[in-house]
Amino acid sequence: MTDPVPLLQVEGLRVEFPTRRGVLVAVDGVSFHIDAGEVLGVVGESGAGKSLTGAAVIGLLEPPGRIASGQIRFEGQRIDNLRPERMRRLRGRSIAMVFQDPLTSLNPLYSIARQLTETIRTHLDLDEAAARKRAIELLDEVGIPAAARRIDEYPHQFSGGMRQRVVIALALAANPKLIIADEPTTALDVSIQAQIIALLKRLCAEHGTAVMLVTHDMGVIAETADRVAVMYAGRIVEVGDVQQVIGDARHPYTHGLMGSIPMIGHDVERLVQIDGAMPRLTEIPAGCAFNPRCPRALPRCRSERPELVSAAGAQVACWLFDGAGSDR
Amino acid sequence: MLAFIVRRLFQSILVMLAVGFIAFSLFNFVGDPVNNMVGIEATIEERERMAKALGLNDPFPIQFARFAGNALRGDFGQSYRLSVPVEEAIGERLPATLELVFVAAVLALAIGVPLGVYTGLHREGAVSRLLLTTSLIGISLPTFLIGILLILTFSVWLGWLPSFGRGVTVNIGWESNLVSWEGFRSIILPSVTLCLFQLTLLMRLVRAEMLEVLRTDYIKFARARGLTSRAVNFGHALKNTLVPVITITGLQIGSLIAFAIITETVFQWPGMGLLFLQAIQFVDIPVMAAYLCLVAFIFVVINLIVDLLYYVIDPRLRLDGGAARAH
């Protein structure tokens, strides 16, 4: 790529869950990178492994989930094998995370002030007064009205959208270089979603913070992301420039996803849907995981697994775009 | 807030009246105290005179009204058995029981809560498994058996600690076991016996609550912000387990007083429990009624304190009222 050392480089990431009935592979050989200040959208159905990829990057996989192989490098340094204490210092300071549900992300028993100053003082060498000042500035920045007064209130006194603003302020508290936003708007009212996404986008642009935006909302991706990675059954099936992927999807799965976005003005009886459902982790078919649902499956798709290959500006894991077997 | 306290106080009074009524009416049917007070050769006239002096011939409502009215002034009448005012008999025994319960409660909290946190955090560890297995014994063995086993081990075999009684007490406004080492030696075995069940209960409760809280989003988010494990586990997680823990602790302090009857019997600890047992054997109604009212009173006070502690811990309760008024 153009940048010699990307901010985040993930290579061959494999996340496994050992269970009594065998090892489940939830994320399988995922590779991608995020450059400084870039917004990478990660889309896919529930269970595609998007959130687990995010959790693996920030080192918060829930046991018994574990990284079985692969490397995660942050600013060129491996972070997937750091000792817990080193990793903790990185969390919040260099890589932050925003979760899905703002109603449950904040500790109900502590005031906003306490949660903010605690986070600030964990990472920055500030005294209580300076941390509080910074906390108020942060709340101002995320658009909490009368921040200086409201800072001493408790989470339950804020609305859902306001709480997600507080959550974003908490994530930004130590000026991290990367924010992993795990479905940051899914739990919010539709009218609030756009505000929060705009806020996240503006703040990250101002601070030069890169974002890994995990979502299943293609509209959010189209508006926000620079590049997009499409995940299916634990693998990346297509990754590329957002305009490229949305405007001219290569992979039949991505194509199906685009087709299922409702458009205002297009009066259709029924939205296009991809037949079938994503396979369970225990039942991933041989070859390409998407082959049972794929309208354009080749015989080869049922036996051999495609790897990511370059196809006109994007990378696609599909035999249709294998130089030799292409039918286009 | 004030309205809440007033309401709770009013409820408390109703509870006390109900308990007093039940206690008093129950004891009217457990036996005839006159039998115990007069000799075998007493004539019918003597018995009549005795019953009349004690007011036992009056209709039940009048007896209860008299009892309640006197009780309000702290007067529970004369003990039939000891021939001293009941308040005096109980007042003499109360410090022994309260000290015992106090030491047991402190032990249970000081050991049970940290162990619960530990086993909640390291749920797969060998030490946790050992602790949980041991705690099953603590929960399932009856108090009197634990007491006897402790006496056997520490008094009979090792000879380290006294096996019964309060030993040396020092008067600090009341007779106390807690100010001298000699006195404290005597309270160790009974309080350990008394606390064991509560300790294991608390440990298991804190563990279960910790497991619950550690799964929540705000704990994940706290970790994702890079807060230290100490801040996450003891600041954010433990505090969120406190509401149920305080509820149970409050109830258990009440039952510590109740269970103290057995422990006091095993260790011949001269507290209220022992007094109550002797009173039952003698059908000493005033003592029994006063004891039950006192225990009910302690329960009511503890529950009031627990309710107030909720307000201190949980801002959602504290502020809802205030916010409602402000808007």
XYZ file of C-alpha atoms in Angstrom:
655
model
C 0.000 0.000 0.000
C 0.992 3.644 -0.136
C 1.600 4.115 3.562
C 4.600 2.066 4.689
C 3.347 1.513 8.248
C -0.423 1.713 8.632
C -1.858 2.687 12.010
C -3.422 -0.716 12.441
C -2.437 -3.798 10.533
C -4.294 -7.068 11.065
C -2.930 -10.143 9.378
C -4.477 -13.576 9.201
C -6.467 -13.037 12.395
C -8.167 -16.203 13.591
C -10.432 -16.150 16.647
C -11.497 -19.465 18.115
C -13.943 -20.575 20.770
C -13.053 -23.936 22.229
C -16.319 -25.654 23.183
C -17.214 -29.107 24.333
C -18.235 -30.038 20.809
C -15.070 -28.846 19.176
C -13.392 -25.582 18.301
C -15.578 -22.923 16.695
C -13.756 -20.570 14.360
C -15.559 -17.246 14.593
C -13.025 -15.138 12.715
C -10.985 -16.933 10.096
C -7.907 -15.473 8.466
C -9.011 -11.837 8.486
C -6.506 -9.291 7.192
C -7.012 -5.577 6.829
C -5.370 -2.316 7.707
C -6.464 1.121 8.827
C -4.407 4.207 8.066
C -4.119 7.120 10.453
C -7.225 9.282 10.377
C -9.079 6.872 8.127
C -12.582 5.519 8.662
C -12.885 1.843 7.843
C -16.419 0.514 7.777
C -16.885 -3.135 8.627
C -20.246 -4.496 7.546
C -21.899 -7.877 7.617
C -24.809 -9.755 9.122
C -25.051 -10.540 12.820
C -22.562 -13.249 13.649
C -20.258 -12.481 10.741
C -17.425 -11.813 13.185
C -17.324 -8.018 12.925
C -17.604 -7.291 16.624
C -15.236 -10.102 17.548
C -12.633 -8.660 15.216
C -13.006 -5.340 17.018
C -12.800 -7.018 20.425
C -9.670 -8.910 19.338
C -7.987 -5.676 18.247
C -8.565 -3.990 21.610
C -7.706 -7.173 23.502
C -11.105 -7.697 25.094
C -12.160 -11.081 23.731
C -14.351 -12.769 26.304
C -12.890 -16.066 27.444
C -12.954 -18.789 26.240
C -12.599 -16.862 22.960
C -8.964 -16.412 21.979
C -6.732 -15.339 19.153
C -5.497 -18.623 17.698
C -3.218 -17.206 15.064
C -2.434 -14.066 13.140
C -0.926 -10.767 14.108
C -2.283 -7.399 15.114
C 0.157 -4.533 14.768
C -0.477 -1.024 16.004
C 1.923 1.611 14.679
C 4.151 -1.247 13.573
C 4.243 -2.885 17.023
C 2.636 -6.223 17.713
C -0.130 -5.841 20.292
C -1.862 -9.223 20.152
C 0.730 -10.794 22.452
C 1.230 -7.920 24.905
C 1.051 -8.683 28.595
C -2.318 -7.670 30.136
C -0.920 -4.654 31.957
C 0.773 -3.256 28.820
C -2.397 -3.851 26.837
C -4.449 -2.072 29.496
C -2.295 1.045 29.157
C -2.905 0.980 25.425
C -6.672 0.718 25.840
C -8.315 4.090 26.156
C -4.960 5.807 25.569
C -4.239 4.671 22.000
C -7.212 2.509 21.046
C -10.644 3.305 22.415
C -13.972 1.638 21.963
C -17.592 2.762 21.757
C -20.235 0.147 22.391
C -23.654 -0.399 20.970
C -25.968 0.491 23.794
C -25.395 3.839 25.513
C -28.081 3.013 28.074
C -25.954 0.247 29.543
C -22.449 1.497 28.745
C -22.266 3.899 31.670
C -22.004 2.840 35.279
C -25.318 3.906 36.832
C -23.836 4.542 40.273
C -21.173 7.082 39.337
C -21.640 10.617 38.100
C -20.529 11.547 34.594
C -17.815 13.692 36.165
C -16.423 10.803 38.146
C -16.364 8.451 35.154
C -14.695 11.041 32.943
C -12.061 12.244 35.392
C -11.253 8.673 36.378
C -10.592 7.789 32.742
C -8.637 10.981 32.079
C -6.477 10.572 35.156
C -5.774 6.924 34.360
C -4.062 7.931 31.140
C -2.963 11.534 31.496
C -0.876 13.085 34.213
C -3.421 15.635 35.407
C -4.674 16.598 38.846
C -8.340 16.413 39.778
C -9.107 20.041 38.889
C -7.368 19.874 35.519
C -9.039 16.559 34.731
C -12.415 18.054 35.554
C -11.703 21.010 33.326
C -10.796 18.684 30.502
C -13.923 16.635 31.177
C -16.120 19.711 30.802
C -14.330 20.633 27.575
C -14.925 17.146 26.247
C -18.620 17.309 27.077
C -18.800 20.678 25.360
C -17.101 19.212 22.354
C -19.566 16.335 22.021
C -22.428 18.799 22.251
C -23.794 18.369 25.749
C -25.571 21.635 26.553
C -24.613 23.310 29.845
C -21.798 20.823 30.288
C -20.359 22.527 33.358
C -23.644 22.075 35.173
C -24.655 18.688 33.858
C -21.295 17.034 34.464
C -22.242 16.187 38.045
C -25.410 14.414 36.999
C -25.807 10.681 36.733
C -26.276 8.602 33.566
C -29.995 8.056 34.151
C -30.563 11.795 33.910
C -29.433 11.811 30.278
C -31.394 10.689 27.216
C -30.099 7.872 25.014
C -28.561 10.178 22.431
C -26.969 12.335 25.140
C -25.573 9.231 26.807
C -23.976 8.123 23.558
C -22.402 11.583 23.371
C -21.031 11.038 26.879
C -19.754 7.620 25.798
C -17.974 9.230 22.856
C -16.500 11.854 25.192
C -15.246 9.008 27.392
C -13.724 7.245 24.401
C -11.989 10.446 23.319
C -10.855 11.307 26.857
C -7.183 10.494 26.305
C -7.067 11.424 22.611
C -6.687 7.920 21.191
C -5.428 7.328 17.648
C -8.050 4.699 16.857
C -11.648 4.287 17.934
C -13.428 1.023 17.441
C -17.099 1.921 17.198
C -19.145 -1.248 17.591
C -22.579 -0.485 16.163
C -22.600 2.941 17.844
C -26.052 3.895 16.597
C -27.948 0.616 16.482
C -29.624 1.123 19.836
C -30.559 4.737 19.151
C -33.645 6.363 17.789
C -33.420 6.821 14.010
C -33.592 10.602 14.297
C -30.629 10.574 16.690
C -28.513 8.138 14.659
C -27.522 10.673 12.015
C -26.530 13.218 14.678
C -24.292 10.764 16.472
C -22.648 9.557 13.265
C -22.057 13.153 12.156
C -20.585 13.922 15.570
C -18.292 10.912 15.498
C -17.173 11.779 11.990
C -16.512 15.428 12.792
C -14.617 14.741 16.016
C -12.439 12.082 14.456
C -11.638 14.323 11.523
C -10.712 17.164 13.916
C -8.560 14.969 16.117
C -7.144 12.894 13.280
C -8.534 9.794 14.929
C -8.981 6.692 12.812
C -12.230 4.766 13.196
C -13.094 1.146 12.740
C -16.837 1.471 12.303
C -18.572 -1.834 12.852
C -22.165 -1.794 11.681
C -24.722 -3.571 9.584
C -26.145 -0.316 8.320
C -24.948 0.303 4.784
C -26.328 3.820 4.853
C -24.053 4.732 7.761
C -21.082 3.255 5.934
C -21.857 5.139 2.740
C -22.014 8.419 4.616
C -19.054 7.959 6.883
C -16.458 5.472 5.770
C -13.463 5.975 3.511
C -13.067 2.281 2.860
C -15.304 -0.638 3.663
C -14.702 -4.297 4.489
C -17.576 -6.725 4.005
C -17.542 -9.755 6.293
C -19.364 -13.028 5.858
C -19.113 -16.057 8.152
C -15.901 -14.920 9.805
C -14.040 -13.854 6.656
C -13.628 -10.682 4.671
C -15.229 -11.226 1.268
C -14.642 -7.801 -0.177
C -12.700 -4.743 0.847
C -12.138 -1.520 -0.982
C -12.927 2.117 -1.447
C -16.410 2.894 -0.210
C -17.627 4.384 -3.492
C -16.224 1.449 -5.380
C -17.811 -1.176 -3.150
C -21.179 0.504 -2.867
C -21.378 1.689 -6.447
C -19.949 -1.376 -8.101
C -20.015 -4.315 -5.737
C -18.034 -7.284 -6.981
C -18.796 -10.084 -4.604
C -22.282 -11.567 -5.074
C -22.832 -11.230 -1.319
C -22.011 -7.513 -1.336
C -24.182 -7.185 -4.370
C -27.037 -8.787 -2.469
C -26.470 -6.493 0.514
C -26.653 -3.418 -1.711
C -29.792 -4.698 -3.340
C -31.487 -4.983 0.024
C -31.059 -1.316 0.934
C -34.416 0.471 0.683
C -34.288 3.551 -1.524
C -36.558 6.525 -1.213
C -38.293 7.137 -4.536
C -37.924 3.601 -5.769
C -41.339 2.192 -5.235
C -40.857 -1.499 -4.883
C -43.324 -4.108 -3.727
C -40.735 -5.995 -1.790
C -37.079 -5.451 -0.971
C -34.628 -7.754 -2.626
C -33.315 -10.256 -0.143
C -30.583 -12.841 -0.182
C -32.195 -16.245 0.111
C -31.239 -18.363 3.093
C -29.335 -17.376 6.205
C -25.708 -17.154 7.153
C -24.482 -20.610 8.203
C -23.856 -21.316 11.843
C -20.239 -21.537 12.923
C -20.609 -25.287 13.226
C -21.977 -25.669 9.716
C -19.772 -23.559 7.475
C -19.735 -25.330 4.118
C -16.595 -26.353 2.263
C -15.286 -23.960 -0.336
C -16.700 -20.453 -0.275
C -18.941 -20.037 2.787
C -21.459 -18.135 0.687
C -21.842 -20.789 -2.027
C -25.206 -22.273 -0.891
C -26.814 -18.828 -1.165
C -24.878 -17.538 -4.122
C -26.855 -17.050 -7.348
C -23.672 -17.304 -9.407
C -21.879 -20.185 -7.710
C -19.468 -22.202 -9.825
C -18.615 -25.863 -9.222
C -15.279 -24.685 -7.885
C -16.983 -22.587 -5.181
C -18.201 -25.750 -3.450
C -14.759 -27.252 -3.044
C -12.095 -24.560 -2.950
C -11.987 -21.546 -0.730
C -11.281 -18.269 -2.569
C -8.676 -15.853 -1.189
C -8.780 -12.077 -1.481
C -7.599 -11.005 -4.916
C -7.399 -7.554 -6.450
C -10.215 -6.740 -8.804
C -10.409 -3.233 -10.193
C -9.432 -1.182 -7.145
C -11.023 -3.460 -4.572
C -10.081 -6.834 -3.175
C -12.568 -9.647 -3.516
C -12.575 -13.209 -2.274
C -14.567 -14.830 -5.043
C -13.731 -17.283 -7.834
C -15.624 -15.108 -10.313
C -12.712 -12.713 -10.162
C -9.919 -15.201 -10.232
C -7.874 -14.203 -13.265
C -8.156 -17.645 -14.787
C -11.764 -18.515 -14.041
C -13.365 -15.109 -14.540
C -16.516 -15.033 -16.562
C -16.617 -11.279 -16.855
C -36.800 11.898 51.343
C -38.325 13.172 54.587
C -41.738 11.949 53.461
C -40.186 8.585 52.809
C -38.743 8.374 56.319
C -42.012 9.430 57.921
C -43.897 6.857 55.865
C -41.439 4.158 56.819
C -41.644 5.102 60.482
C -45.412 4.846 60.339
C -45.155 1.419 58.723
C -42.664 0.409 61.389
C -45.109 1.279 64.133
C -47.788 -0.859 62.489
C -45.351 -3.749 62.242
C -44.456 -3.394 65.908
C -48.114 -3.382 66.932
C -48.807 -6.483 64.867
C -45.837 -8.330 66.308
C -46.800 -7.304 69.810
C -50.337 -8.510 69.269
C -49.276 -11.865 67.839
C -46.655 -12.418 70.505
C -48.993 -11.548 73.292
C -51.948 -13.568 72.049
C -49.760 -16.567 71.294
C -48.376 -16.699 74.784
C -51.832 -16.642 76.264
C -52.209 -20.195 75.071
C -48.843 -21.728 75.857
C -49.533 -22.579 79.447
C -50.607 -21.260 82.811
C -47.902 -19.302 84.562
C -49.754 -19.549 87.839
C -48.881 -23.228 88.044
C -45.220 -22.390 88.130
C -45.496 -19.580 90.626
C -47.534 -21.113 93.372
C -46.631 -24.282 95.150
C -48.264 -27.609 94.537
C -50.303 -27.315 97.706
C -51.762 -23.935 96.836
C -55.490 -23.697 97.303
C -57.884 -22.601 94.611
C -58.343 -19.317 96.465
C -54.607 -18.657 96.384
C -54.467 -19.413 92.674
C -57.390 -17.068 92.050
C -55.729 -14.324 94.019
C -52.494 -14.789 92.024
C -54.271 -14.755 88.686
C -56.154 -11.649 89.706
C -52.969 -9.906 90.839
C -51.397 -10.634 87.490
C -54.484 -9.431 85.649
C -54.953 -12.814 83.984
C -58.720 -12.844 84.571
C -59.370 -9.718 82.517
C -60.700 -10.081 78.967
C -58.002 -10.486 76.306
C -58.333 -7.067 74.627
C -57.912 -5.338 77.969
C -54.854 -7.415 78.746
C -53.340 -6.507 75.377
C -54.161 -2.825 75.680
C -52.549 -2.758 79.088
C -49.531 -4.585 77.697
C -49.133 -2.257 74.705
C -49.601 0.862 76.786
C -46.998 -0.226 79.293
C -44.644 -1.416 76.573
C -44.690 2.029 75.013
C -43.280 3.374 78.245
C -40.652 0.632 78.225
C -42.447 -1.243 80.975
C -42.922 -4.918 80.220
C -43.926 -5.850 83.744
C -42.364 -8.281 86.170
C -40.685 -11.466 85.102
C -42.701 -14.294 86.662
C -39.569 -16.352 87.043
C -36.965 -13.831 88.191
C -39.313 -11.461 90.016
C -37.466 -8.456 88.608
C -38.726 -5.969 86.013
C -38.395 -7.462 82.527
C -36.486 -4.431 81.227
C -33.892 -5.066 83.887
C -33.543 -8.743 83.063
C -33.233 -8.043 79.357
C -31.026 -5.001 79.807
C -28.606 -7.174 81.738
C -28.462 -9.758 78.960
C -28.726 -7.517 75.909
C -25.057 -6.395 75.734
C -23.844 -10.000 75.718
C -26.001 -10.866 72.709
C -25.357 -7.623 70.856
C -21.594 -7.965 71.277
C -21.748 -11.531 70.046
C -23.840 -10.555 67.031
C -21.645 -7.547 66.339
C -18.437 -9.581 66.284
C -20.082 -12.275 64.160
C -21.434 -9.729 61.658
C -18.079 -7.980 61.351
C -16.347 -11.324 60.797
C -18.891 -12.386 58.191
C -18.580 -9.107 56.270
C -14.820 -8.733 56.578
C -14.167 -12.266 55.344
C -17.243 -13.082 53.258
C -17.208 -10.051 50.942
C -13.517 -10.271 49.905
C -13.816 -14.023 49.391
C -16.913 -13.460 47.266
C -15.078 -10.909 45.137
C -12.107 -13.245 44.798
C -14.157 -16.273 43.774
C -16.179 -14.100 41.402
C -13.060 -12.855 39.644
C -11.201 -16.164 39.518
C -14.099 -18.456 38.960
C -12.037 -21.228 37.378
C -9.147 -21.099 39.857
C -8.270 -23.984 42.162
C -8.507 -21.788 45.254
C -11.988 -20.612 44.251
C -13.197 -24.161 43.768
C -11.781 -25.157 47.132
C -13.459 -22.170 48.803
C -16.790 -22.913 47.162
C -16.680 -26.547 48.210
C -15.752 -25.583 51.757
C -18.537 -23.027 51.814
C -21.027 -25.794 51.098
C -20.020 -27.341 54.400
C -20.497 -24.012 56.127
C -23.972 -23.690 54.668
C -25.112 -27.229 55.334
C -23.727 -27.984 58.800
C -26.097 -26.983 61.596
C -24.862 -24.293 63.962
C -24.913 -26.429 67.074
C -22.743 -29.080 65.418
C -20.183 -26.504 64.303
C -20.154 -25.106 67.847
C -19.570 -28.508 69.396
C -16.826 -29.335 66.879
C -15.105 -26.018 67.619
C -15.314 -26.637 71.355
C -13.882 -30.110 70.848
C -10.984 -28.815 68.776
C -10.013 -25.549 70.409
C -11.053 -26.099 74.019
C -10.794 -29.828 74.632
C -7.921 -30.908 72.390
C -5.856 -27.775 72.010
C -6.989 -26.007 75.170
C -6.502 -22.591 73.584
C -9.881 -20.999 74.159
C -12.555 -21.213 76.864
C -15.469 -23.456 76.001
C -18.323 -21.594 77.682
C -19.477 -18.388 79.340
C -18.360 -14.816 78.977
C -15.233 -15.163 81.082
C -13.747 -11.857 82.164
C -15.809 -8.814 81.338
C -14.974 -5.173 81.857
C -17.624 -2.609 82.705
C -17.624 0.208 80.161
C -21.180 1.325 80.756
C -22.132 -2.261 80.170
C -20.292 -5.512 80.794
C -18.057 -5.929 77.755
C -15.975 -8.709 76.282
C -14.377 -6.544 73.666
C -11.993 -4.333 75.624
C -9.645 -6.896 77.139
C -7.875 -9.804 75.501
C -9.048 -12.126 78.281
C -12.637 -11.204 77.567
C -12.141 -11.365 73.833
C -10.839 -14.923 74.093
C -14.256 -15.979 75.340
C -16.168 -14.411 72.471
C -14.052 -15.946 69.684
C -15.575 -19.433 69.547
C -19.231 -18.392 69.855
C -18.893 -15.592 67.302
C -17.064 -17.833 64.822
C -19.811 -20.416 65.241
C -22.491 -17.818 64.763
C -20.892 -16.144 61.739
C -19.979 -19.211 59.721
C -23.328 -19.611 57.999
C -23.643 -15.889 57.274
C -20.069 -15.769 56.014
C -20.606 -18.497 53.458
C -23.952 -17.053 52.468
C -22.420 -13.608 51.898
C -19.511 -15.071 49.989
C -21.812 -16.937 47.628
C -24.086 -13.947 47.235
C -21.241 -11.545 46.446
C -19.799 -14.091 44.028
C -23.076 -14.513 42.168
C -23.608 -10.751 42.013
C -20.050 -10.157 40.821
C -20.462 -12.701 38.035
C -23.610 -10.898 36.997
C -22.117 -7.413 37.105
C -18.874 -8.390 35.368
C -20.909 -9.328 32.308
C -22.506 -5.911 31.979
C -21.676 -3.398 29.263
C -20.461 -0.745 31.656
C -17.798 -3.087 33.004
C -16.719 -3.935 29.449
C -16.642 -0.231 28.642
C -14.648 0.485 31.806
C -12.098 -2.117 30.711
C -12.081 -0.711 27.168
C -11.165 2.680 28.667
C -8.064 1.105 30.129
C -9.022 1.556 33.784
C -6.952 -0.569 36.152
C -8.333 -3.953 37.174
C -8.499 -2.648 40.709
C -10.656 0.316 39.699
C -12.885 -1.876 37.560
C -13.317 -4.758 39.994
C -13.532 -2.925 43.291
C -14.773 0.476 42.151
C -17.210 -0.185 39.361
C -18.150 -3.821 39.868
C -18.261 -4.233 43.646
C -20.288 -1.096 44.192
C -22.938 -2.381 41.828
C -23.268 -5.566 43.855
C -23.897 -3.644 47.072
C -27.663 -3.181 46.940
C -28.516 -6.886 47.175
C -25.600 -7.496 49.524
C -26.837 -4.821 51.935
C -30.373 -6.152 51.768
C -29.274 -9.636 52.696
C -26.818 -8.403 55.303
C -29.598 -6.451 56.986
C -31.909 -9.431 57.062
C -29.097 -11.676 58.238
C -28.195 -9.439 61.161
C -31.749 -10.013 62.301
C -31.369 -13.735 61.927
C -27.996 -13.602 63.684
C -29.900 -12.403 66.727
C -32.389 -15.200 66.244
C -29.718 -17.853 65.649
C -27.885 -16.569 68.677
C -30.353 -18.619 70.741
C -28.710 -21.843 69.588
C -25.168 -20.565 69.829
C -25.820 -19.122 73.268
C -27.165 -22.468 74.408
C -24.166 -24.386 73.090
C -21.673 -21.986 74.658
C -23.794 -21.145 77.716
C -23.447 -17.530 76.675
C -25.544 -15.467 79.085
C -27.376 -13.463 76.443
C -31.005 -12.831 75.540
C -31.342 -16.105 73.673
C -30.619 -18.098 76.778
C -32.953 -15.863 78.768
C -35.680 -16.487 76.200
C -35.272 -20.255 76.307
C -35.514 -20.252 80.100
C -38.541 -17.991 79.850
C -40.274 -20.456 77.519
C -39.672 -23.321 79.880
C -41.185 -21.301 82.685
C -44.019 -19.758 80.615
C -42.624 -16.379 81.590
C -44.962 -14.394 79.317
C -43.669 -10.873 80.022
C -40.118 -11.881 79.178
C -41.135 -13.739 76.034
C -43.324 -10.902 74.819
C -40.645 -8.312 75.529
C -38.018 -10.417 73.795
C -40.113 -10.829 70.653
C -40.954 -7.135 70.596
C -37.303 -6.271 70.984
C -36.267 -8.567 68.140
C -39.012 -7.123 65.967
C -37.836 -3.650 66.879
C -34.263 -4.483 65.886
C -35.482 -5.901 62.559
C -37.520 -2.794 61.874
C -34.607 -0.491 62.684
C -32.206 -2.505 60.518
C -34.610 -2.468 57.610
C -35.012 1.254 57.942
C -31.233 1.663 57.860
C -31.016 -0.634 54.828
C -33.602 1.424 52.978
C -31.699 4.591 53.746
C -28.464 2.990 52.547
C -30.104 2.298 49.179
C -30.489 6.026 48.827
C -26.855 6.591 49.645
C -25.647 4.000 47.134
C -27.983 4.362 44.193
C -28.324 7.837 42.686
C -31.294 6.651 40.620
C -33.377 6.428 43.793
C -31.850 9.509 45.348
C -32.441 11.842 42.458
C -35.704 10.672 40.986
C -37.684 12.420 43.684
C -35.603 15.581 43.415
C -35.768 15.636 39.622
C -39.523 15.124 39.663
C -39.923 18.124 41.891
C -37.574 20.256 39.821
C -39.439 19.701 36.571
